[in-house]
Amino acid sequence: MKKTGLAGALCALAATLGIGSAHAQILIGQTVGITGSAAATVAESMQGAALYIDHINAKGGVGGQKVEVVSLDDKFDPKLTLQNTKTLIEEKGVIGLFMTRGTPHTQGIMPLLEQHGVPLVGPSTGAMVLHQPVPKYIFNVRAPYQREVEKAITHLNTLGIKRIGVVHVDDTFGADGLAGAQSGFKANQLEALFIEKFDRAKPDYSAIAPRVAQKQPQAVVFIGTGAAVVEGIKALRAAGVNGQIVTLSNNASGGFVKLLGDQARGVVVTQVFPSERSLNYPVVKEAMELARAKNIADLTPAMVEGFVSAKVLVEGLKRAGPKPDRAKLHTGLESIKKWDLGGVELSYSPTDHSGLVFADLSIIGSDGRFRR
């Protein structure tokens, strides 16, 4: 089937990660929403990962072997995520998985990872269930969502904003973010003004938005993904909600800002990586230089996440030694201790697969950029 528009562009991007290359010798799998509600952010994270993997392959790869990331589209549907993972592991024979997206999606493949001993590097979700208890085969890079939400509520409280409500997607991601919000409220001696939830597959704000407006919140913490959050923010504004909107780092992309359009300005987005424009971080400077070499003018937070996650994957492969396999990659990743990947430090061990602990806040400016 011929692919056009965004799907076609993303398939072309997937090719830059080595798909279809006859020379690639290290197979890594990825199942992600190339199309679907998270597509805009996925495109940017894949682009960031491609910057680093292409750079490594251009220098001869890892131990003389090039890295190929086989990306399959799961349309942000957990059922397809599971099917794609089976295909990648059982048919394609990948030695590791890379940058899945979505909490229920990643949770759903955990039994397969255990069954086949396949490490997953850098899932683009900060759900606490992927941190504690420590899943043997999941190596997180980003900080937990709960840390992000707690930080956001604490920041709002310091500004004198007390009337804070929560709107969250009705799935394990939403429940995880809500748990972080509840911790944030408790730490700041506050109570949620309201808690509303929406369906992940078919979000409907026709009843939620008027109820939220009646509460006259000073701020709303919106926990969800991509287009569903964009639709919700627009519905709240149309209903007369004028308070501060806060959403999480899974929406930290230029694509998310574009979808919001004239509603983007002033939205607070939590961040789990250094600013995409901060030259104080060598990892960001490195990504900038590689982006400019490919005529990419600006980085986005999602691109930085993809870039950093790719660096972690490659470091694990280097430590796996000659002819890496699933077990050697797992051992290689767990050997990473206090590794400076460019101004931020990452460590793993058999009892800790959390990766980075970085968390920050940004606000979307009138120019559509994230400001810190």
GROMACS .gro file of C-alpha atoms in nm:
model
  372
    1MET     CA    1   0.000   0.000   0.000
    2LYS     CA    2   0.135   0.340  -0.094
    3LYS     CA    3   0.191   0.567   0.206
    4THR     CA    4   0.129   0.939   0.175
    5GLY     CA    5   0.141   1.244   0.400
    6LEU     CA    6   0.267   1.196   0.756
    7ALA     CA    7   0.277   0.817   0.730
    8GLY     CA    8   0.493   0.835   0.421
    9ALA     CA    9   0.724   1.090   0.576
   10LEU     CA   10   0.767   0.876   0.885
   11CYS     CA   11   0.837   0.566   0.680
   12ALA     CA   12   1.106   0.762   0.500
   13LEU     CA   13   1.243   0.867   0.838
   14ALA     CA   14   1.243   0.505   0.953
   15ALA     CA   15   1.463   0.428   0.656
   16THR     CA   16   1.724   0.667   0.791
   17LEU     CA   17   1.749   0.442   1.093
   18GLY     CA   18   1.878   0.165   0.870
   19ILE     CA   19   1.558  -0.011   0.769
   20GLY     CA   20   1.616  -0.220   0.461
   21SER     CA   21   1.994  -0.192   0.483
   22ALA     CA   22   2.164  -0.507   0.361
   23HIS     CA   23   2.481  -0.413   0.549
   24ALA     CA   24   2.337  -0.381   0.899
   25GLN     CA   25   2.449  -0.654   1.133
   26ILE     CA   26   2.302  -0.559   1.471
   27LEU     CA   27   1.923  -0.575   1.465
   28ILE     CA   28   1.724  -0.363   1.711
   29GLY     CA   29   1.343  -0.355   1.706
   30GLN     CA   30   1.100  -0.071   1.761
   31THR     CA   31   0.722  -0.073   1.775
   32VAL     CA   32   0.579   0.277   1.800
   33GLY     CA   33   0.287   0.491   1.685
   34ILE     CA   34   0.423   0.612   1.352
   35THR     CA   35   0.059   0.696   1.283
   36GLY     CA   36  -0.211   0.766   1.542
   37SER     CA   37  -0.255   1.025   1.816
   38ALA     CA   38   0.113   1.029   1.921
   39ALA     CA   39   0.254   1.048   1.567
   40ALA     CA   40   0.381   1.407   1.580
   41THR     CA   41   0.598   1.348   1.887
   42VAL     CA   42   0.705   1.002   1.764
   43ALA     CA   43   0.835   1.157   1.441
   44GLU     CA   44   1.062   1.393   1.632
   45SER     CA   45   1.195   1.132   1.875
   46MET     CA   46   1.275   0.899   1.583
   47GLN     CA   47   1.450   1.183   1.406
   48GLY     CA   48   1.663   1.251   1.714
   49ALA     CA   49   1.755   0.883   1.744
   50ALA     CA   50   1.845   0.872   1.375
   51LEU     CA   51   2.090   1.159   1.420
   52TYR     CA   52   2.302   0.954   1.656
   53ILE     CA   53   2.262   0.609   1.501
   54ASP     CA   54   2.343   0.742   1.154
   55HIS     CA   55   2.649   0.914   1.303
   56ILE     CA   56   2.768   0.589   1.463
   57ASN     CA   57   2.705   0.388   1.145
   58ALA     CA   58   2.893   0.643   0.935
   59LYS     CA   59   3.196   0.580   1.156
   60GLY     CA   60   3.173   0.204   1.104
   61GLY     CA   61   2.906   0.112   1.355
   62VAL     CA   62   2.971  -0.072   1.681
   63GLY     CA   63   3.272  -0.303   1.668
   64GLY     CA   64   3.261  -0.289   1.289
   65GLN     CA   65   2.893  -0.381   1.275
   66LYS     CA   66   2.626  -0.135   1.169
   67VAL     CA   67   2.312  -0.087   1.378
   68GLU     CA   68   1.973  -0.135   1.213
   69VAL     CA   69   1.654  -0.028   1.389
   70VAL     CA   70   1.353  -0.210   1.243
   71SER     CA   71   1.053   0.015   1.315
   72LEU     CA   72   0.695  -0.114   1.294
   73ASP     CA   73   0.386   0.106   1.322
   74ASP     CA   74   0.153   0.011   1.608
   75LYS     CA   75  -0.074   0.314   1.553
   76PHE     CA   76  -0.053   0.377   1.929
   77ASP     CA   77  -0.271   0.070   1.985
   78PRO     CA   78  -0.153  -0.163   2.267
   79LYS     CA   79  -0.283  -0.470   2.082
   80LEU     CA   80  -0.072  -0.386   1.778
   81THR     CA   81   0.224  -0.314   2.005
   82LEU     CA   82   0.203  -0.671   2.134
   83GLN     CA   83   0.169  -0.817   1.784
   84ASN     CA   84   0.460  -0.612   1.652
   85THR     CA   85   0.679  -0.713   1.945
   86LYS     CA   86   0.616  -1.081   1.873
   87THR     CA   87   0.709  -1.023   1.510
   88LEU     CA   88   1.027  -0.836   1.599
   89ILE     CA   89   1.143  -1.091   1.856
   90GLU     CA   90   1.025  -1.419   1.709
   91GLU     CA   91   1.050  -1.351   1.336
   92LYS     CA   92   1.303  -1.071   1.292
   93GLY     CA   93   1.532  -1.199   1.568
   94VAL     CA   94   1.616  -0.857   1.716
   95ILE     CA   95   1.858  -0.858   2.010
   96GLY     CA   96   1.691  -0.561   2.179
   97LEU     CA   97   1.396  -0.324   2.160
   98PHE     CA   98   1.414   0.054   2.155
   99MET     CA   99   1.190   0.349   2.247
  100THR     CA  100   0.842   0.203   2.269
  101ARG     CA  101   0.578   0.464   2.348
  102GLY     CA  102   0.284   0.446   2.587
  103THR     CA  103   0.237   0.301   2.934
  104PRO     CA  104  -0.022   0.027   2.863
  105HIS     CA  105   0.165  -0.052   2.541
  106THR     CA  106   0.494  -0.110   2.724
  107GLN     CA  107   0.331  -0.293   3.015
  108GLY     CA  108   0.165  -0.529   2.770
  109ILE     CA  109   0.494  -0.651   2.622
  110MET     CA  110   0.674  -0.710   2.952
  111PRO     CA  111   0.591  -1.085   2.959
  112LEU     CA  112   0.742  -1.123   2.609
  113LEU     CA  113   1.059  -0.946   2.717
  114GLU     CA  114   1.087  -1.183   3.013
  115GLN     CA  115   1.010  -1.490   2.803
  116HIS     CA  116   1.277  -1.418   2.543
  117GLY     CA  117   1.529  -1.224   2.756
  118VAL     CA  118   1.511  -0.915   2.535
  119PRO     CA  119   1.624  -0.579   2.681
  120LEU     CA  120   1.414  -0.269   2.605
  121VAL     CA  121   1.608   0.059   2.608
  122GLY     CA  122   1.449   0.400   2.658
  123PRO     CA  123   1.072   0.342   2.664
  124SER     CA  124   0.913   0.681   2.608
  125THR     CA  125   0.698   0.658   2.918
  126GLY     CA  126   0.775   0.749   3.276
  127ALA     CA  127   0.527   0.517   3.446
  128MET     CA  128   0.637   0.411   3.793
  129VAL     CA  129   0.543   0.049   3.717
  130LEU     CA  130   0.843   0.047   3.480
  131HIS     CA  131   1.072   0.157   3.763
  132GLN     CA  132   0.949  -0.022   4.078
  133PRO     CA  133   0.970  -0.311   4.129
  134VAL     CA  134   1.266  -0.316   3.890
  135PRO     CA  135   1.171  -0.493   3.564
  136LYS     CA  136   1.473  -0.701   3.467
  137TYR     CA  137   1.459  -0.626   3.095
  138ILE     CA  138   1.349  -0.259   3.089
  139PHE     CA  139   1.617   0.010   3.096
  140ASN     CA  140   1.456   0.349   3.147
  141VAL     CA  141   1.627   0.668   3.035
  142ARG     CA  142   1.373   0.936   3.129
  143ALA     CA  143   1.262   1.022   3.485
  144PRO     CA  144   0.925   0.895   3.619
  145TYR     CA  145   0.605   1.086   3.538
  146GLN     CA  146   0.521   1.105   3.907
  147ARG     CA  147   0.832   1.315   3.966
  148GLU     CA  148   0.722   1.551   3.688
  149VAL     CA  149   0.371   1.598   3.826
  150GLU     CA  150   0.491   1.651   4.183
  151LYS     CA  151   0.737   1.916   4.062
  152ALA     CA  152   0.465   2.094   3.863
  153ILE     CA  153   0.221   2.109   4.154
  154THR     CA  154   0.492   2.230   4.390
  155HIS     CA  155   0.582   2.504   4.141
  156LEU     CA  156   0.218   2.611   4.106
  157ASN     CA  157   0.183   2.623   4.485
  158THR     CA  158   0.489   2.848   4.520
  159LEU     CA  159   0.316   3.089   4.280
  160GLY     CA  160   0.012   3.100   4.507
  161ILE     CA  161  -0.198   2.879   4.278
  162LYS     CA  162  -0.407   2.654   4.502
  163ARG     CA  163  -0.721   2.570   4.301
  164ILE     CA  164  -0.574   2.292   4.088
  165GLY     CA  165  -0.769   2.018   3.912
  166VAL     CA  166  -0.665   1.708   3.718
  167VAL     CA  167  -0.792   1.573   3.387
  168HIS     CA  168  -0.640   1.235   3.299
  169VAL     CA  169  -0.670   0.958   3.046
  170ASP     CA  170  -0.845   0.650   3.182
  171ASP     CA  171  -0.562   0.397   3.152
  172THR     CA  172  -0.250   0.293   3.342
  173PHE     CA  173  -0.062   0.605   3.227
  174GLY     CA  174  -0.338   0.828   3.358
  175ALA     CA  175  -0.354   0.638   3.687
  176ASP     CA  176   0.022   0.671   3.727
  177GLY     CA  177   0.016   1.046   3.661
  178LEU     CA  178  -0.277   1.086   3.899
  179ALA     CA  179  -0.078   0.909   4.172
  180GLY     CA  180   0.199   1.164   4.121
  181ALA     CA  181  -0.054   1.447   4.140
  182GLN     CA  182  -0.194   1.312   4.465
  183SER     CA  183   0.158   1.298   4.609
  184GLY     CA  184   0.214   1.655   4.496
  185PHE     CA  185  -0.109   1.774   4.656
  186LYS     CA  186  -0.024   1.598   4.982
  187ALA     CA  187   0.330   1.736   4.991
  188ASN     CA  188   0.193   2.088   4.949
  189GLN     CA  189  -0.102   2.044   5.187
  190LEU     CA  190  -0.352   2.084   4.906
  191GLU     CA  191  -0.648   1.887   4.774
  192ALA     CA  192  -0.749   1.837   4.413
  193LEU     CA  193  -1.022   2.079   4.308
  194PHE     CA  194  -1.157   1.806   4.081
  195ILE     CA  195  -1.048   1.486   3.909
  196GLU     CA  196  -1.189   1.406   3.566
  197LYS     CA  197  -1.099   1.118   3.334
  198PHE     CA  198  -1.151   1.057   2.963
  199ASP     CA  199  -1.147   0.751   2.737
  200ARG     CA  200  -0.812   0.688   2.567
  201ALA     CA  201  -0.958   0.549   2.244
  202LYS     CA  202  -1.248   0.793   2.207
  203PRO     CA  203  -1.193   1.107   2.416
  204ASP     CA  204  -1.513   1.309   2.464
  205TYR     CA  205  -1.497   1.641   2.650
  206SER     CA  206  -1.854   1.755   2.587
  207ALA     CA  207  -1.951   1.689   2.951
  208ILE     CA  208  -1.610   1.726   3.112
  209ALA     CA  209  -1.530   2.078   2.987
  210PRO     CA  210  -1.845   2.245   3.131
  211ARG     CA  211  -1.793   2.072   3.468
  212VAL     CA  212  -1.434   2.193   3.482
  213ALA     CA  213  -1.541   2.548   3.388
  214GLN     CA  214  -1.791   2.554   3.673
  215LYS     CA  215  -1.508   2.486   3.920
  216GLN     CA  216  -1.314   2.793   3.798
  217PRO     CA  217  -0.970   2.636   3.841
  218GLN     CA  218  -0.655   2.842   3.861
  219ALA     CA  219  -0.471   2.552   3.696
  220VAL     CA  220  -0.549   2.220   3.528
  221VAL     CA  221  -0.297   1.934   3.511
  222PHE     CA  222  -0.377   1.750   3.187
  223ILE     CA  223  -0.243   1.393   3.173
  224GLY     CA  224  -0.276   1.235   2.831
  225THR     CA  225  -0.108   1.202   2.494
  226GLY     CA  226  -0.083   1.414   2.181
  227ALA     CA  227  -0.400   1.482   1.986
  228ALA     CA  228  -0.626   1.380   2.276
  229VAL     CA  229  -0.470   1.646   2.498
  230VAL     CA  230  -0.484   1.906   2.221
  231GLU     CA  231  -0.855   1.838   2.175
  232GLY     CA  232  -0.910   1.858   2.550
  233ILE     CA  233  -0.725   2.187   2.595
  234LYS     CA  234  -0.925   2.344   2.312
  235ALA     CA  235  -1.249   2.217   2.468
  236LEU     CA  236  -1.158   2.363   2.808
  237ARG     CA  237  -1.073   2.702   2.658
  238ALA     CA  238  -1.395   2.703   2.455
  239ALA     CA  239  -1.590   2.632   2.775
  240GLY     CA  240  -1.433   2.938   2.940
  241VAL     CA  241  -1.152   2.781   3.142
  242ASN     CA  242  -0.883   3.050   3.169
  243GLY     CA  243  -0.651   2.890   3.425
  244GLN     CA  244  -0.297   2.766   3.367
  245ILE     CA  245  -0.274   2.441   3.169
  246VAL     CA  246   0.005   2.197   3.259
  247THR     CA  247   0.085   1.878   3.070
  248LEU     CA  248   0.367   1.624   3.085
  249SER     CA  249   0.689   1.563   2.894
  250ASN     CA  250   0.535   1.303   2.664
  251ASN     CA  251   0.387   1.606   2.485
  252ALA     CA  252   0.715   1.800   2.464
  253SER     CA  253   0.735   1.825   2.087
  254GLY     CA  254   0.707   2.084   1.815
  255GLY     CA  255   0.430   1.876   1.661
  256PHE     CA  256   0.221   1.910   1.978
  257VAL     CA  257   0.268   2.288   1.971
  258LYS     CA  258   0.160   2.304   1.606
  259LEU     CA  259  -0.154   2.102   1.677
  260LEU     CA  260  -0.244   2.343   1.959
  261GLY     CA  261  -0.214   2.639   1.725
  262ASP     CA  262  -0.322   2.965   1.886
  263GLN     CA  263  -0.397   2.781   2.212
  264ALA     CA  264  -0.032   2.684   2.263
  265ARG     CA  265   0.100   3.005   2.418
  266GLY     CA  266   0.136   2.982   2.796
  267VAL     CA  267   0.088   2.605   2.827
  268VAL     CA  268   0.337   2.459   3.076
  269VAL     CA  269   0.507   2.135   2.970
  270THR     CA  270   0.725   1.941   3.211
  271GLN     CA  271   1.062   1.827   3.075
  272VAL     CA  272   1.290   1.533   3.158
  273PHE     CA  273   1.593   1.633   2.951
  274PRO     CA  274   1.808   1.947   2.934
  275SER     CA  275   1.684   2.231   2.715
  276GLU     CA  276   1.721   2.166   2.344
  277ARG     CA  277   1.896   2.503   2.313
  278SER     CA  278   2.132   2.477   2.613
  279LEU     CA  279   2.495   2.476   2.499
  280ASN     CA  280   2.593   2.422   2.862
  281TYR     CA  281   2.517   2.054   2.807
  282PRO     CA  282   2.769   1.883   2.574
  283VAL     CA  283   2.506   1.624   2.474
  284VAL     CA  284   2.279   1.900   2.344
  285LYS     CA  285   2.569   2.068   2.163
  286GLU     CA  286   2.658   1.735   2.002
  287ALA     CA  287   2.299   1.684   1.886
  288MET     CA  288   2.288   2.039   1.749
  289GLU     CA  289   2.601   1.986   1.543
  290LEU     CA  290   2.476   1.658   1.395
  291ALA     CA  291   2.137   1.818   1.321
  292ARG     CA  292   2.293   2.111   1.138
  293ALA     CA  293   2.501   1.871   0.930
  294LYS     CA  294   2.167   1.734   0.806
  295ASN     CA  295   2.019   2.082   0.754
  296ILE     CA  296   1.790   2.053   1.055
  297ALA     CA  297   1.766   2.406   1.193
  298ASP     CA  298   1.628   2.343   1.543
  299LEU     CA  299   1.610   2.061   1.794
  300THR     CA  300   1.295   1.986   1.995
  301PRO     CA  301   1.268   1.819   2.337
  302ALA     CA  302   1.142   1.500   2.171
  303MET     CA  303   1.447   1.496   1.942
  304VAL     CA  304   1.674   1.532   2.245
  305GLU     CA  305   1.501   1.235   2.408
  306GLY     CA  306   1.553   1.024   2.096
  307PHE     CA  307   1.916   1.132   2.071
  308VAL     CA  308   1.997   1.057   2.436
  309SER     CA  309   1.815   0.722   2.428
  310ALA     CA  310   2.012   0.624   2.116
  311LYS     CA  311   2.337   0.711   2.294
  312VAL     CA  312   2.240   0.482   2.582
  313LEU     CA  313   2.152   0.200   2.340
  314VAL     CA  314   2.483   0.231   2.157
  315GLU     CA  315   2.679   0.242   2.483
  316GLY     CA  316   2.510  -0.083   2.588
  317LEU     CA  317   2.601  -0.239   2.253
  318LYS     CA  318   2.964  -0.129   2.287
  319ARG     CA  319   2.984  -0.287   2.632
  320ALA     CA  320   2.822  -0.607   2.502
  321GLY     CA  321   3.146  -0.687   2.321
  322PRO     CA  322   3.196  -0.872   1.992
  323LYS     CA  323   2.892  -1.041   1.839
  324PRO     CA  324   2.638  -0.894   2.083
  325ASP     CA  325   2.327  -1.094   2.161
  326ARG     CA  326   2.033  -1.041   2.396
  327ALA     CA  327   2.213  -1.161   2.709
  328LYS     CA  328   2.532  -0.968   2.630
  329LEU     CA  329   2.334  -0.649   2.566
  330HIS     CA  330   2.158  -0.690   2.901
  331THR     CA  331   2.492  -0.737   3.079
  332GLY     CA  332   2.642  -0.443   2.892
  333LEU     CA  333   2.360  -0.210   2.994
  334GLU     CA  334   2.377  -0.312   3.359
  335SER     CA  335   2.751  -0.238   3.358
  336ILE     CA  336   2.688   0.134   3.295
  337LYS     CA  337   2.786   0.319   3.613
  338LYS     CA  338   2.803   0.697   3.655
  339TRP     CA  339   2.839   0.743   3.282
  340ASP     CA  340   2.856   1.107   3.173
  341LEU     CA  341   2.673   1.116   2.841
  342GLY     CA  342   2.726   1.491   2.804
  343GLY     CA  343   2.646   1.692   3.115
  344VAL     CA  344   2.400   1.441   3.261
  345GLU     CA  345   2.496   1.121   3.439
  346LEU     CA  346   2.333   0.781   3.402
  347SER     CA  347   2.377   0.460   3.598
  348TYR     CA  348   2.219   0.115   3.596
  349SER     CA  349   2.253  -0.186   3.824
  350PRO     CA  350   2.060  -0.509   3.887
  351THR     CA  351   1.855  -0.317   4.147
  352ASP     CA  352   1.808   0.011   3.956
  353HIS     CA  353   1.702   0.058   3.594
  354SER     CA  354   1.571   0.414   3.634
  355GLY     CA  355   1.833   0.600   3.431
  356LEU     CA  356   1.818   0.980   3.461
  357VAL     CA  357   1.647   1.174   3.741
  358PHE     CA  358   1.637   1.508   3.554
  359ALA     CA  359   1.307   1.701   3.575
  360ASP     CA  360   1.229   2.061   3.481
  361LEU     CA  361   0.945   2.289   3.369
  362SER     CA  362   0.900   2.483   3.046
  363ILE     CA  363   0.636   2.716   2.904
  364ILE     CA  364   0.538   2.753   2.539
  365GLY     CA  365   0.619   3.103   2.421
  366SER     CA  366   0.446   3.316   2.157
  367ASP     CA  367   0.701   3.187   1.904
  368GLY     CA  368   0.601   2.826   1.968
  369ARG     CA  369   0.925   2.742   2.144
  370PHE     CA  370   0.964   2.587   2.488
  371ARG     CA  371   1.103   2.844   2.732
  372ARG     CA  372   1.265   2.761   3.065
   0.00000   0.00000   0.00000
